[in-house]
Short mmCIF file of C-alpha atoms and ligand atoms in Angstrom, two decimals:
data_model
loop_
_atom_site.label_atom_id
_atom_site.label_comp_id
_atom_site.label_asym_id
_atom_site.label_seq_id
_atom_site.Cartn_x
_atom_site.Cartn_y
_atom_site.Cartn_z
CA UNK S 1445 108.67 -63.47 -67.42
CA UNK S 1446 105.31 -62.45 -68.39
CA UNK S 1447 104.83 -58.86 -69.58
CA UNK S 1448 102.79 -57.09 -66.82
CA UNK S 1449 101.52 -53.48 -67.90
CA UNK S 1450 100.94 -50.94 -65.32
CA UNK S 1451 98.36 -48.09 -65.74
CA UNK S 1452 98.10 -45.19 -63.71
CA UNK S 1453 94.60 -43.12 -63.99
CA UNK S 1454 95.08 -40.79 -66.36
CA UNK S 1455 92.49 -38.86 -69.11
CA UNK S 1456 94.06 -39.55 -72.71
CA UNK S 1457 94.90 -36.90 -74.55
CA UNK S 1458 96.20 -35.61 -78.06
CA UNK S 1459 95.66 -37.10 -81.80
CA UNK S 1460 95.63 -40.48 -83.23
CA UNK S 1461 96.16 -41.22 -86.75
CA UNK S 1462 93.76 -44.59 -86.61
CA UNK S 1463 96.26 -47.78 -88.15
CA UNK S 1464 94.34 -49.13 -91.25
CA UNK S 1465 92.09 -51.99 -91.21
CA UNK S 1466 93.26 -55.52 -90.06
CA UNK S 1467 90.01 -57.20 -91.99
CA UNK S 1468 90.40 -55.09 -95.42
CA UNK S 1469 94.14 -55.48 -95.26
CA UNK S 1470 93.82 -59.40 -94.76
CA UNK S 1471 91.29 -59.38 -98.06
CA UNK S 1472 93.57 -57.39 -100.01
CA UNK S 1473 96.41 -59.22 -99.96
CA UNK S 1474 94.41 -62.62 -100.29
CA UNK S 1475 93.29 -61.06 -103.51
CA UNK S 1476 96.18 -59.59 -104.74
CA UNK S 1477 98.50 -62.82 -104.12
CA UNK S 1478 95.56 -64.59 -106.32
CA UNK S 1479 95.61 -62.02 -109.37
CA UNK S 1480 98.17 -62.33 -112.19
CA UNK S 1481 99.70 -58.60 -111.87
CA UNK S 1482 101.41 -56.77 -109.43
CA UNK S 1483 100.30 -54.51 -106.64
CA UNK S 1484 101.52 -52.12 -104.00
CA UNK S 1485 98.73 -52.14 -101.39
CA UNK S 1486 99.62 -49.16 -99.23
CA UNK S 1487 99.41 -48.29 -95.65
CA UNK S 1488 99.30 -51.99 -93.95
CA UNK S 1489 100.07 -52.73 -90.75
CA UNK S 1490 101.98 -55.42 -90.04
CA UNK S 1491 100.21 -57.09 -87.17
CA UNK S 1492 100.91 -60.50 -86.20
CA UNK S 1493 97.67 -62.05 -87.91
CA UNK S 1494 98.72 -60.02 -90.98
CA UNK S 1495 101.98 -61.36 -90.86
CA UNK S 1496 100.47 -64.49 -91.05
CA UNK S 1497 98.19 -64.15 -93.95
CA UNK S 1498 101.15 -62.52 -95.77
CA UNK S 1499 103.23 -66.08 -94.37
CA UNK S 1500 100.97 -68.24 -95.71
CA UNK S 1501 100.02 -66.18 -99.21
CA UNK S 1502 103.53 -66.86 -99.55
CA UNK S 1503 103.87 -70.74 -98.92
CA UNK S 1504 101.16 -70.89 -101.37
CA UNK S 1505 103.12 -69.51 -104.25
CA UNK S 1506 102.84 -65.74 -104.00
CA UNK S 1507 105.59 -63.35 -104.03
CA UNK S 1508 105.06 -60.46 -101.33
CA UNK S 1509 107.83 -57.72 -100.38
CA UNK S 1510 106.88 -55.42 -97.37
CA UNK S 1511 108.01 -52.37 -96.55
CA UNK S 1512 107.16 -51.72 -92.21
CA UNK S 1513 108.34 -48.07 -92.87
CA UNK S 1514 106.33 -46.89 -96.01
CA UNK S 1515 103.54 -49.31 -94.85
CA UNK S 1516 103.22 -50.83 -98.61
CA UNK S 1517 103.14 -55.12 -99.36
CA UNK S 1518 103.68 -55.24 -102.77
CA UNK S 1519 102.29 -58.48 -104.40
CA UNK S 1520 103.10 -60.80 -107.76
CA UNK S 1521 101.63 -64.25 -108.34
CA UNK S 1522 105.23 -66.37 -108.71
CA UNK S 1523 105.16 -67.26 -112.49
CA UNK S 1524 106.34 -71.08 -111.77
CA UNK S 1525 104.93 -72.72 -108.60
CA UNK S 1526 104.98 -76.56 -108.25
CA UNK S 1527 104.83 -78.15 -105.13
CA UNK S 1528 105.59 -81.79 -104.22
CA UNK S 1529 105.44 -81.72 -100.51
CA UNK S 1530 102.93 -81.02 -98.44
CA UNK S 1531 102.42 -76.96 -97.64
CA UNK S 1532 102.68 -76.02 -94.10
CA UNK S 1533 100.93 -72.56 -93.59
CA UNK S 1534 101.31 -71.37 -89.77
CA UNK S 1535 98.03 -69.22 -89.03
CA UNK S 1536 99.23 -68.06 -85.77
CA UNK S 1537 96.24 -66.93 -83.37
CA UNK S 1538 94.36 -65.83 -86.50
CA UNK S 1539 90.74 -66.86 -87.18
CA UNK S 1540 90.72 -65.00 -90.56
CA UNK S 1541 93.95 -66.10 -91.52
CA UNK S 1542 92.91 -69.92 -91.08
CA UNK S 1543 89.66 -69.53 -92.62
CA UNK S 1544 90.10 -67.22 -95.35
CA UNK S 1545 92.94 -69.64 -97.04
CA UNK S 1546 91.54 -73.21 -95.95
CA UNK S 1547 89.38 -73.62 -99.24
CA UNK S 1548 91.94 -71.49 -101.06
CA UNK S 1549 94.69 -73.86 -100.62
CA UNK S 1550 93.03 -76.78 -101.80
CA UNK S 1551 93.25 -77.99 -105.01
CA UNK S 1552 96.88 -77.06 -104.98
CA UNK S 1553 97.64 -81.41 -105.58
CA UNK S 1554 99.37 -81.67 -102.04
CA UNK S 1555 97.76 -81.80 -98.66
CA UNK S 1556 97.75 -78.46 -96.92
CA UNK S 1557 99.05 -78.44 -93.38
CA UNK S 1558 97.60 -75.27 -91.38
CA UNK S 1559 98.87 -74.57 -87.73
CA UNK S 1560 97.18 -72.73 -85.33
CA UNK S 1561 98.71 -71.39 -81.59
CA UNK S 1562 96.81 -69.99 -78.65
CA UNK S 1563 92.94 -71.37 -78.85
CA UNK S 1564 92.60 -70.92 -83.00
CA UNK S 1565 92.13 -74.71 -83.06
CA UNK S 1566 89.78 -74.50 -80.35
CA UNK S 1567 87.56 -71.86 -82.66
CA UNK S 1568 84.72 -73.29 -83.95
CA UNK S 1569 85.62 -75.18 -87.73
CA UNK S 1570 82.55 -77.71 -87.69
CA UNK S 1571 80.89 -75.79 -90.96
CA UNK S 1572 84.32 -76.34 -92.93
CA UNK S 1573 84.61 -80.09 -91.60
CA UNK S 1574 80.85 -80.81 -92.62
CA UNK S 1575 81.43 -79.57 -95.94
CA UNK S 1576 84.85 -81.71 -96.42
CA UNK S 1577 82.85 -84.67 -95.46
CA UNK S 1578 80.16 -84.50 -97.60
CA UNK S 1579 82.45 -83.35 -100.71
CA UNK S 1580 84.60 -86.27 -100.08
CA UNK S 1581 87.33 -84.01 -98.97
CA UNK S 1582 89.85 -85.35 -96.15
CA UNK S 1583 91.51 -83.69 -93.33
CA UNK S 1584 92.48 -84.90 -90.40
CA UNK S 1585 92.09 -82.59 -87.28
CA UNK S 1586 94.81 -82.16 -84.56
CA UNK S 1587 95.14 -80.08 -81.63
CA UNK S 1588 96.89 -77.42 -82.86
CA UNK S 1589 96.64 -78.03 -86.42
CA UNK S 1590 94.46 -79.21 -89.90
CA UNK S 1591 95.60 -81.36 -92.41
CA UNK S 1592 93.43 -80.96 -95.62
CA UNK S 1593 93.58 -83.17 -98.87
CA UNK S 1594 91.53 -82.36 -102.06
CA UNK S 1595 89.83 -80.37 -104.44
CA UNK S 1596 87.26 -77.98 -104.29
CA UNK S 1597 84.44 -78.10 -106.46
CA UNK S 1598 81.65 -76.40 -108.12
CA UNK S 1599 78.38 -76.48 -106.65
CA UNK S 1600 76.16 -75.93 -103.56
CA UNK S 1601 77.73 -75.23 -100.44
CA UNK S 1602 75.68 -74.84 -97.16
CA UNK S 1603 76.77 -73.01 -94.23
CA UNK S 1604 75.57 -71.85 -90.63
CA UNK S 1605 74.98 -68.30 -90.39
CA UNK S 1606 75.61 -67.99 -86.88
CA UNK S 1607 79.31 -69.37 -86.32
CA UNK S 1608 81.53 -67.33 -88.30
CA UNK S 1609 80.76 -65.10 -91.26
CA UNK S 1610 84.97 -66.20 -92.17
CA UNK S 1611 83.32 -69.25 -93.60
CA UNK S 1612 81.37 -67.70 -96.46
CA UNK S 1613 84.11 -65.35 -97.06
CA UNK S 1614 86.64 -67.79 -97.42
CA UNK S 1615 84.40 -69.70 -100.16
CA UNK S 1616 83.68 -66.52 -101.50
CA UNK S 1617 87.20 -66.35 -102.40
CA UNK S 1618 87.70 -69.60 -103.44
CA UNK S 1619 84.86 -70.50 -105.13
CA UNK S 1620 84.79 -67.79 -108.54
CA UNK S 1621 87.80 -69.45 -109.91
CA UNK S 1622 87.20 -72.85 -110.26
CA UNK S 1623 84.95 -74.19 -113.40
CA UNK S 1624 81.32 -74.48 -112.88
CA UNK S 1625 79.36 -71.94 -111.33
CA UNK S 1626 78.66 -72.11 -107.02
CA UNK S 1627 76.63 -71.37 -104.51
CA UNK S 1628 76.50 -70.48 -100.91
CA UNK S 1629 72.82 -71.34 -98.86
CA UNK S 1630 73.45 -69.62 -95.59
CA UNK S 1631 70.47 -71.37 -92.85
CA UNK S 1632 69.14 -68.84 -90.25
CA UNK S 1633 70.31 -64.95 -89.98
CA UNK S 1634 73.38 -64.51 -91.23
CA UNK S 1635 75.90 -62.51 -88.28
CA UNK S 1636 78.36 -59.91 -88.54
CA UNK S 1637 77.16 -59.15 -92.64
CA UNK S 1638 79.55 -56.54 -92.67
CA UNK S 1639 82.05 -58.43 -93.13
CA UNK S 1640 80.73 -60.22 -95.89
CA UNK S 1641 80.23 -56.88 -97.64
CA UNK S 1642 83.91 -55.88 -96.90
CA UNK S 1643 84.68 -59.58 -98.93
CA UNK S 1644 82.31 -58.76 -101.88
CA UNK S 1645 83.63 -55.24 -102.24
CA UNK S 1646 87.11 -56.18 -102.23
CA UNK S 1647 86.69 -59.10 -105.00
CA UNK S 1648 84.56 -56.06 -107.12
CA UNK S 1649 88.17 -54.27 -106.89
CA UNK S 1650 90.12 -57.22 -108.65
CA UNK S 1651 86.79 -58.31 -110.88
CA UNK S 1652 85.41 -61.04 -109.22
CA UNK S 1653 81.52 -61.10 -109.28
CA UNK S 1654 79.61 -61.78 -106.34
CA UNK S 1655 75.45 -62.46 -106.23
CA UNK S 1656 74.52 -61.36 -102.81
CA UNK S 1657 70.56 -62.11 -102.51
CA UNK S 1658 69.57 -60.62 -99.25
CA UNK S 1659 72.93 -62.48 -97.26
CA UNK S 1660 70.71 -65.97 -97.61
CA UNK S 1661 71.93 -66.55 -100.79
CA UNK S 1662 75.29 -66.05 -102.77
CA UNK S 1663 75.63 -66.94 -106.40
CA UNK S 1664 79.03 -67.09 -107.55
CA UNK S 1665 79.85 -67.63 -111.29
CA UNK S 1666 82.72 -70.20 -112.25
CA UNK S 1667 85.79 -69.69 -113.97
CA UNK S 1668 86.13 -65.80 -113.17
CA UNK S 1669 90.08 -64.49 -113.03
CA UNK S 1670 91.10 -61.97 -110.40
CA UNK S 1671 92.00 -59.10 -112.56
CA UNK S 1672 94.83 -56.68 -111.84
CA UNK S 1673 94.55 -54.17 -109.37
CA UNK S 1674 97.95 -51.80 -109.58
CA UNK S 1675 97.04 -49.80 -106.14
CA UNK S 1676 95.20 -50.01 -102.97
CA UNK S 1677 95.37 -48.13 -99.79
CA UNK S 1678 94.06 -49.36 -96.91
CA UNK S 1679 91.47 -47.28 -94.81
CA UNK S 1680 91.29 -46.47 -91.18
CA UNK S 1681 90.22 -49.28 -88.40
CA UNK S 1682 86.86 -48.29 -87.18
CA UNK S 1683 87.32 -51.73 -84.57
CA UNK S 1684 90.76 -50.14 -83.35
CA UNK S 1685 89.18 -46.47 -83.20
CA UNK S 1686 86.04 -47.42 -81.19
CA UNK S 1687 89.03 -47.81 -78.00
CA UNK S 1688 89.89 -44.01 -78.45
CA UNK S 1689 86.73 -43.04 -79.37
CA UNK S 1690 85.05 -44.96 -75.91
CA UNK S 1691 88.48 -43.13 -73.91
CA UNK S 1692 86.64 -39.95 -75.39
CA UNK S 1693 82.72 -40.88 -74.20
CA UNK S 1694 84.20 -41.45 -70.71
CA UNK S 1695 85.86 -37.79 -70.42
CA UNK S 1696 89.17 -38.14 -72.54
CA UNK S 1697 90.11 -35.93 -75.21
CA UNK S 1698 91.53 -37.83 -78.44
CA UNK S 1699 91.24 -36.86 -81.87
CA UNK S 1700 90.86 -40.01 -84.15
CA UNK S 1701 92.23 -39.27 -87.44
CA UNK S 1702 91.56 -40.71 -91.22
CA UNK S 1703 88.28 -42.71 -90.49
CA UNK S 1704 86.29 -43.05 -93.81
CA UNK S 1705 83.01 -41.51 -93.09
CA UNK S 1706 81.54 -43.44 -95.45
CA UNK S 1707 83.58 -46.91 -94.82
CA UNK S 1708 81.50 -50.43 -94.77
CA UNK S 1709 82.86 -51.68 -91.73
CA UNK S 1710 79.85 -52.40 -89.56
CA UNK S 1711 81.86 -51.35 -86.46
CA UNK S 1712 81.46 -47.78 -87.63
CA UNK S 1713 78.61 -48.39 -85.76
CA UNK S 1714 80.02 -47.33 -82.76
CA UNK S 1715 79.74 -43.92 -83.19
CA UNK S 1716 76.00 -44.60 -83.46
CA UNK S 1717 76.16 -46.64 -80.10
CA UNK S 1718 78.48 -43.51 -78.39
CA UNK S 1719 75.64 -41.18 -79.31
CA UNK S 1720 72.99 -43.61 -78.35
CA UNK S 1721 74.24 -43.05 -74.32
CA UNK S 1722 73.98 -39.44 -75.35
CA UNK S 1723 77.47 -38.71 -75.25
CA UNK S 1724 78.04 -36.73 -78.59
CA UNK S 1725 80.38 -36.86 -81.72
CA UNK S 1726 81.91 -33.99 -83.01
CA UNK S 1727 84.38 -32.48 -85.42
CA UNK S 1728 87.82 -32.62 -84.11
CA UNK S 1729 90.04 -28.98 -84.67
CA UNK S 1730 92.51 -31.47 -87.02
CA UNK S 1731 89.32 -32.92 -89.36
CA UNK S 1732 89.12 -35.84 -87.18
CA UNK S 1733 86.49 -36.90 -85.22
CA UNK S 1734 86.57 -36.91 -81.22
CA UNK S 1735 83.43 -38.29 -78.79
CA UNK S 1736 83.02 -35.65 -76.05
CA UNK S 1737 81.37 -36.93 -72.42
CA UNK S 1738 78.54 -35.47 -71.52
CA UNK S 1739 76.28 -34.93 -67.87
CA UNK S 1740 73.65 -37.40 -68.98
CA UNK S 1741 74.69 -40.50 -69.85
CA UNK S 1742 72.71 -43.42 -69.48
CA UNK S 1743 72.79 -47.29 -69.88
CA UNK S 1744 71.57 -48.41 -73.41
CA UNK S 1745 70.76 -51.86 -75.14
CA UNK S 1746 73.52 -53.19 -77.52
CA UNK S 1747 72.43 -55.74 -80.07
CA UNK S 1748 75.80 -57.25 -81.40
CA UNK S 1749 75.10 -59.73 -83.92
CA UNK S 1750 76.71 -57.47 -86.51
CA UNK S 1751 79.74 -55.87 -84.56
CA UNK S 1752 81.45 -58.77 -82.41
CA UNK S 1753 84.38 -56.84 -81.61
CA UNK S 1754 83.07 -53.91 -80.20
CA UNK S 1755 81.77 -55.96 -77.31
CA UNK S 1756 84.60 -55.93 -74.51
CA UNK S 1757 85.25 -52.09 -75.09
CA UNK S 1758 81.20 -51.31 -75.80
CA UNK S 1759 81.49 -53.25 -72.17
CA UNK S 1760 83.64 -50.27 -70.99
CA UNK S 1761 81.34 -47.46 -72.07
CA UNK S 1762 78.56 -49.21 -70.77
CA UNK S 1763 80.37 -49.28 -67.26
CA UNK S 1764 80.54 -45.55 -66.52
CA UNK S 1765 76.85 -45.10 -67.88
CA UNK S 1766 74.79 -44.07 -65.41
CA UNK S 1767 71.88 -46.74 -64.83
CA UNK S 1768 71.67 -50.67 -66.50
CA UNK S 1769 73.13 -51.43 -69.78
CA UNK S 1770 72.38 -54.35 -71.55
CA UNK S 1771 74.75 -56.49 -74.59
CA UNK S 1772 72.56 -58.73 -76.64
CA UNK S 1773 72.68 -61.63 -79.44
CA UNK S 1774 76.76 -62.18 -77.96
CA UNK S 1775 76.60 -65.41 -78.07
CA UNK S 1776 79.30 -65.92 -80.98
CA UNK S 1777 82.20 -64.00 -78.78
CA UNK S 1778 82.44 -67.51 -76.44
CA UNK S 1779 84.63 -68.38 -79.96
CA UNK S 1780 87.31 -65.22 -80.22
CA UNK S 1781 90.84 -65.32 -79.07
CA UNK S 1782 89.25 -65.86 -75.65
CA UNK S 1783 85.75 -66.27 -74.25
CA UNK S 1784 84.97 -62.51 -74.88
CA UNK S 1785 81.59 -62.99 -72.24
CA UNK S 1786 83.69 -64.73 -69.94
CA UNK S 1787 86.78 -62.61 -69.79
CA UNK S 1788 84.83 -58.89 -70.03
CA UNK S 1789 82.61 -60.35 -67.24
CA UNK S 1790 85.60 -61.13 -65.24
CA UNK S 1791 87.65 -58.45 -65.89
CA UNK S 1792 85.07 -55.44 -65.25
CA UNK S 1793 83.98 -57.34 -62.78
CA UNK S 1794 87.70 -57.57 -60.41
CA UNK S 1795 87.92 -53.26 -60.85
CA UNK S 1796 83.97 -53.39 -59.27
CA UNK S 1797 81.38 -52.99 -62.16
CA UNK S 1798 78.38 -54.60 -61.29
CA UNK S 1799 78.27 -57.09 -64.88
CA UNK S 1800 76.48 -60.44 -64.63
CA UNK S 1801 77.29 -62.85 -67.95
CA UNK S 1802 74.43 -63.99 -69.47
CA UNK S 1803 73.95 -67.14 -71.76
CA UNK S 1804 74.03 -64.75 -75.07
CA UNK S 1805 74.99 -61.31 -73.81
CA UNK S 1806 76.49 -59.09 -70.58
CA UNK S 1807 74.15 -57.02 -68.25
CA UNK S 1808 76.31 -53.97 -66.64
CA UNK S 1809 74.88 -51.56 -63.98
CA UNK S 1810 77.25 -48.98 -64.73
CA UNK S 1811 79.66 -46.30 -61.80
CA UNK S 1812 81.58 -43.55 -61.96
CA UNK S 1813 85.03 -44.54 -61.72
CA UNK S 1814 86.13 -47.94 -61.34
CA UNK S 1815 88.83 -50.00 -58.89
CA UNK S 1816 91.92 -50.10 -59.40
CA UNK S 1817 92.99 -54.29 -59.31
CA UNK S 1818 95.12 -56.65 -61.11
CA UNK S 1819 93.47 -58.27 -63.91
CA UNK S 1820 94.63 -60.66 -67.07
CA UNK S 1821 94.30 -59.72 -70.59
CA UNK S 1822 93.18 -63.63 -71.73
CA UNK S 1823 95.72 -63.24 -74.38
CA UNK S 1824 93.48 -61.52 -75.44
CA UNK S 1825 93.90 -57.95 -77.67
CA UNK S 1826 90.56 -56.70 -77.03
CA UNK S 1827 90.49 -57.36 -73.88
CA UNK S 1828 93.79 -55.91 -73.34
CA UNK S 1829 92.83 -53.07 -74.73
CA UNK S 1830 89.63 -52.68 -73.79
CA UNK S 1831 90.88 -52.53 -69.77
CA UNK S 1832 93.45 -49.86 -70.50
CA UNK S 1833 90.99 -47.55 -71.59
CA UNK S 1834 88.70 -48.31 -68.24
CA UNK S 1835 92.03 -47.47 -66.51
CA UNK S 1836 91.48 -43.72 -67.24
CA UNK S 1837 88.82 -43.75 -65.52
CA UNK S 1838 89.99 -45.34 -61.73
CA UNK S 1839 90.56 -44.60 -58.75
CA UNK S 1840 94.17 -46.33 -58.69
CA UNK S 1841 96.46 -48.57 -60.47
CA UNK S 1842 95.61 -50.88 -62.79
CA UNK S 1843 98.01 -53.80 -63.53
CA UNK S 1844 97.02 -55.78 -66.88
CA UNK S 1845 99.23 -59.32 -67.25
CA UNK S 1846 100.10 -60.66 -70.73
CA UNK S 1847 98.93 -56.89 -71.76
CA UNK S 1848 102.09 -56.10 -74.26
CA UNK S 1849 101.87 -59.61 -76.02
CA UNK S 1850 98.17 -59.66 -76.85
CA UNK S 1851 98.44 -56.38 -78.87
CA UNK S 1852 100.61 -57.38 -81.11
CA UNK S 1853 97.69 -59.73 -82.79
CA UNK S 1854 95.89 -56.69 -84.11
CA UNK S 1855 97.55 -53.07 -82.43
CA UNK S 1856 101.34 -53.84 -82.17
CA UNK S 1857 101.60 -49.88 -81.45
CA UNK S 1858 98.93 -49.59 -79.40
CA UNK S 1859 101.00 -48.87 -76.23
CA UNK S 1860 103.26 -46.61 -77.56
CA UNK S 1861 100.25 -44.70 -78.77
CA UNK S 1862 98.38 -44.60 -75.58
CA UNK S 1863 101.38 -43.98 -73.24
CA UNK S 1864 101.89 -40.98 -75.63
CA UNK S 1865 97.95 -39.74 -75.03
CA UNK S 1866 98.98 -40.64 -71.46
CA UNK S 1867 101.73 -38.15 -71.39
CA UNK S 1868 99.26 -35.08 -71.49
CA UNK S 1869 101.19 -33.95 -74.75
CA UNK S 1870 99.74 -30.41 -75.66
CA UNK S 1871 96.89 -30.75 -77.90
O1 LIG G 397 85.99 -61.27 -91.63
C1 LIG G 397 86.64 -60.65 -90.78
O2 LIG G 397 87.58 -59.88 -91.08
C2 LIG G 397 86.25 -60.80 -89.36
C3 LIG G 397 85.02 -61.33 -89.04
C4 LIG G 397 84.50 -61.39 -87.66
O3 LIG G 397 84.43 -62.74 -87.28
P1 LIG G 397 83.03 -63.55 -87.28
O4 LIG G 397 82.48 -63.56 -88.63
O5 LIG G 397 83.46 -64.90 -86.79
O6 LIG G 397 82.16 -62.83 -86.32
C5 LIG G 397 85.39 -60.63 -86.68
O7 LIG G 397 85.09 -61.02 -85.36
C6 LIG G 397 86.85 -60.82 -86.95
O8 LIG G 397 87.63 -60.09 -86.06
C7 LIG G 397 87.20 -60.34 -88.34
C1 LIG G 398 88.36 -62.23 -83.65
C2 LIG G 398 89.34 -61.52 -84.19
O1 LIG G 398 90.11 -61.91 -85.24
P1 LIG G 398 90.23 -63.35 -85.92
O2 LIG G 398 88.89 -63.99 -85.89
O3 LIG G 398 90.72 -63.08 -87.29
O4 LIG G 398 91.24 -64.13 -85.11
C3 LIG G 398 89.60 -60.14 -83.72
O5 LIG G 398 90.43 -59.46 -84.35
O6 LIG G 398 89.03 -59.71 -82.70
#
């Protein structure tokens, strides 16, 4: 029976102690399983794409022991790993996952079998398959899976910059610790940068030394050695915060704790995009941060080349601002866990926002509470989430299908948390 979670209108409220970053915790242990010593990386949570990455860090030889209750995964490089078989490493839904380890796990003298479930197969993977071609790599290409069979090699490596920025940071891994020295020519503007910075600064933790000339160019010298890095702690999720943060903008009363003012996610940029309505951000009374509603908020123009995954809940802001709103330079969301232009369109559109899709972006006349409806989360986390905070804000029910499920990719507590806010606990 599929999981069908009902919403009641109701303004959020209490303190949220923001779970750390899916996209630094997926770098860390990449890098960690690839260094000689051991780590404890502390406060992870174990999503399902970060149970995949820690899955597959595994099959390819590294020895990882998590702990759910003190958050840690510690990590050791297994001092005797040969293979004879070929390696099967099960992505689940995650883009990063799949990405991140497709040019790590060659070279390994076995082909590498990667699986993918829900559309990750369907996600974009022509740069990758180019470059196999043309450096006489094979794979062969199923529908839910890759088989790849080779060895990577030094030298020039050209990618798209407007597919997936998971493509240079996978090389980026891969391509310091083989002999001869690499680089990366990215063609056109390169999308969602911050992401790329989140890569470089991670290597830079474990020693690995990363060129970066103006994001068109990477140099990347050969034969570098991750170098032990005893402890890392995870920071706070801006991407996951922006939902609490938005629940605040449209008249709830959250405190988001632990964000790292001065973090390089690029969706910190959401606080900039709050204010930009002219909703404001203050200082919660717990040292957190809280967005606070305000009389005159109006439609505003979202370029989102850098921040994909604020889309469907910038969407939500933009749908109780008074006047039009406008999401630009989207195009790249058609290629998430679901057609993010498609499904935000849809979705806002069944509870009665006025949102056309457009080729590239979303255009949302925005109201002042929306309609209650029944409406499907794509299997889809942000989407999921993304319509539970517009259910604050309507004028009945609001019934989300596949809702419970989808979180789990990114926000396996995310329920729990909100149905706490939900509960009016005193604050
Ligand atoms: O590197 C990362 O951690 C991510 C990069 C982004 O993908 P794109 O580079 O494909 O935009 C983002 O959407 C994804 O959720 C996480
Ligand atoms: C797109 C996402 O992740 P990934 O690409 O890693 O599947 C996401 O978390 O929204």
């Amino acid at each position: 029976m599929e999981d069908v979670k009902k919403i009641q209108p109701n303004m959020l409220k209490g303190i949220v102690s923001v779970p750390p970053s899916k996209s630094v915790a997926h770098r860390a242990i990449i890098a960690a399983s690839l260094s000689g010593g051991e780590c404890t990386i502390e406060n992870v949570a174990v999503s399902k794409d970060i149970e995949a990455t820690i899955e597959c860090m595994r099959a390819l030889g590294a020895k990882c022991s998590v702990n759910t209750k003190s958050m840690t995964v510690s990590v050791t490089k297994k001092k005797t790993y040969k293979v004879k078989n070929m390696i099967t490493l099960d992505c689940g839904e995650s883009g990063s996952t799949l990405r991140f380890l497709m040019p790590i796990a060659l070279g390994k003298g076995v082909p590498v079998k990667f699986v993918g479930h829900g559309r990750l197969m369907q996600r974009p993977q022509t740069p990758y398959l180019n470059i196999f071609r043309e450096k006489g790599i094979k794979y062969e290409l199923g529908t839910d899976y890759i088989i790849i069979d080779g060895s990577l090699k030094s030298g020039s490596y050209g990618l798209p910059g407007n597919v997936s920025s998971q493509f240079i940071t996978g090389l980026l891994f891969a391509l310091p610790i083989i002999d001869g020295d690499s680089e990366i020519i990215v063609s056109g503007e390169l999308e969602s940068k911050g992401y790329v910075d989140l890569t470089i600064d991670m290597l830079s933790k474990f020693g690995i030394e990363i060129e970066n000339y103006k994001y068109k160019l990477f140099k990347i010298k050969g034969g570098q050695k991750y170098k032990g890095c005893n402890e890392l702690k995870i920071e706070a999720d801006y991407s996951q915060a922006a939902f609490f943060l938005v629940a605040d903008a449209i008249g709830c009363n959250v405190e988001c704790l632990n964000l790292n003012p001065n973090s390089l996610q690029g969706d910190r940029e959401i606080l900039d995009i709050i204010k930009n309505t002219g909703a404001r951000i203050v200082k919660g009374p717990n040292g957190g941060i809280m967005a606070k509603k305000t009389a005159v908020m109006h439609g505003i123009t979202v370029d989102a080349k850098n921040i994909p995954d604020l889309v469907p809940i910038v969407a939500v802001l933009c749908s109780f601002c008074s006047g039009e709103s406008r999401i630009i330079n989207a195009g790249r969301l058609r290629h998430k866990e679901s057609d993010r232009l498609r499904s935000t369109a849809t979705e806002l559109g069944r509870l009665g926002v006025g949102i056309v899709e457009e080729r590239d972006g979303l255009k949302i006349i925005g109201r002042d509470l929306v309609e209650g409806n029944v409406c499907s989360s794509w299997n889809d986390h942000r989407i999921a989430m993304a319509l539970s905070i517009a259910a604050c804000r309507a004028e009945g029910c609001i019934e989300i299908t596949g809702a419970e499920k989808a979180v789990t990719k990114s926000y396996p507590d995310f329920y729990k948390v909100y149905d706490r806010l939900a509960g009016n606990e005193t604050y």
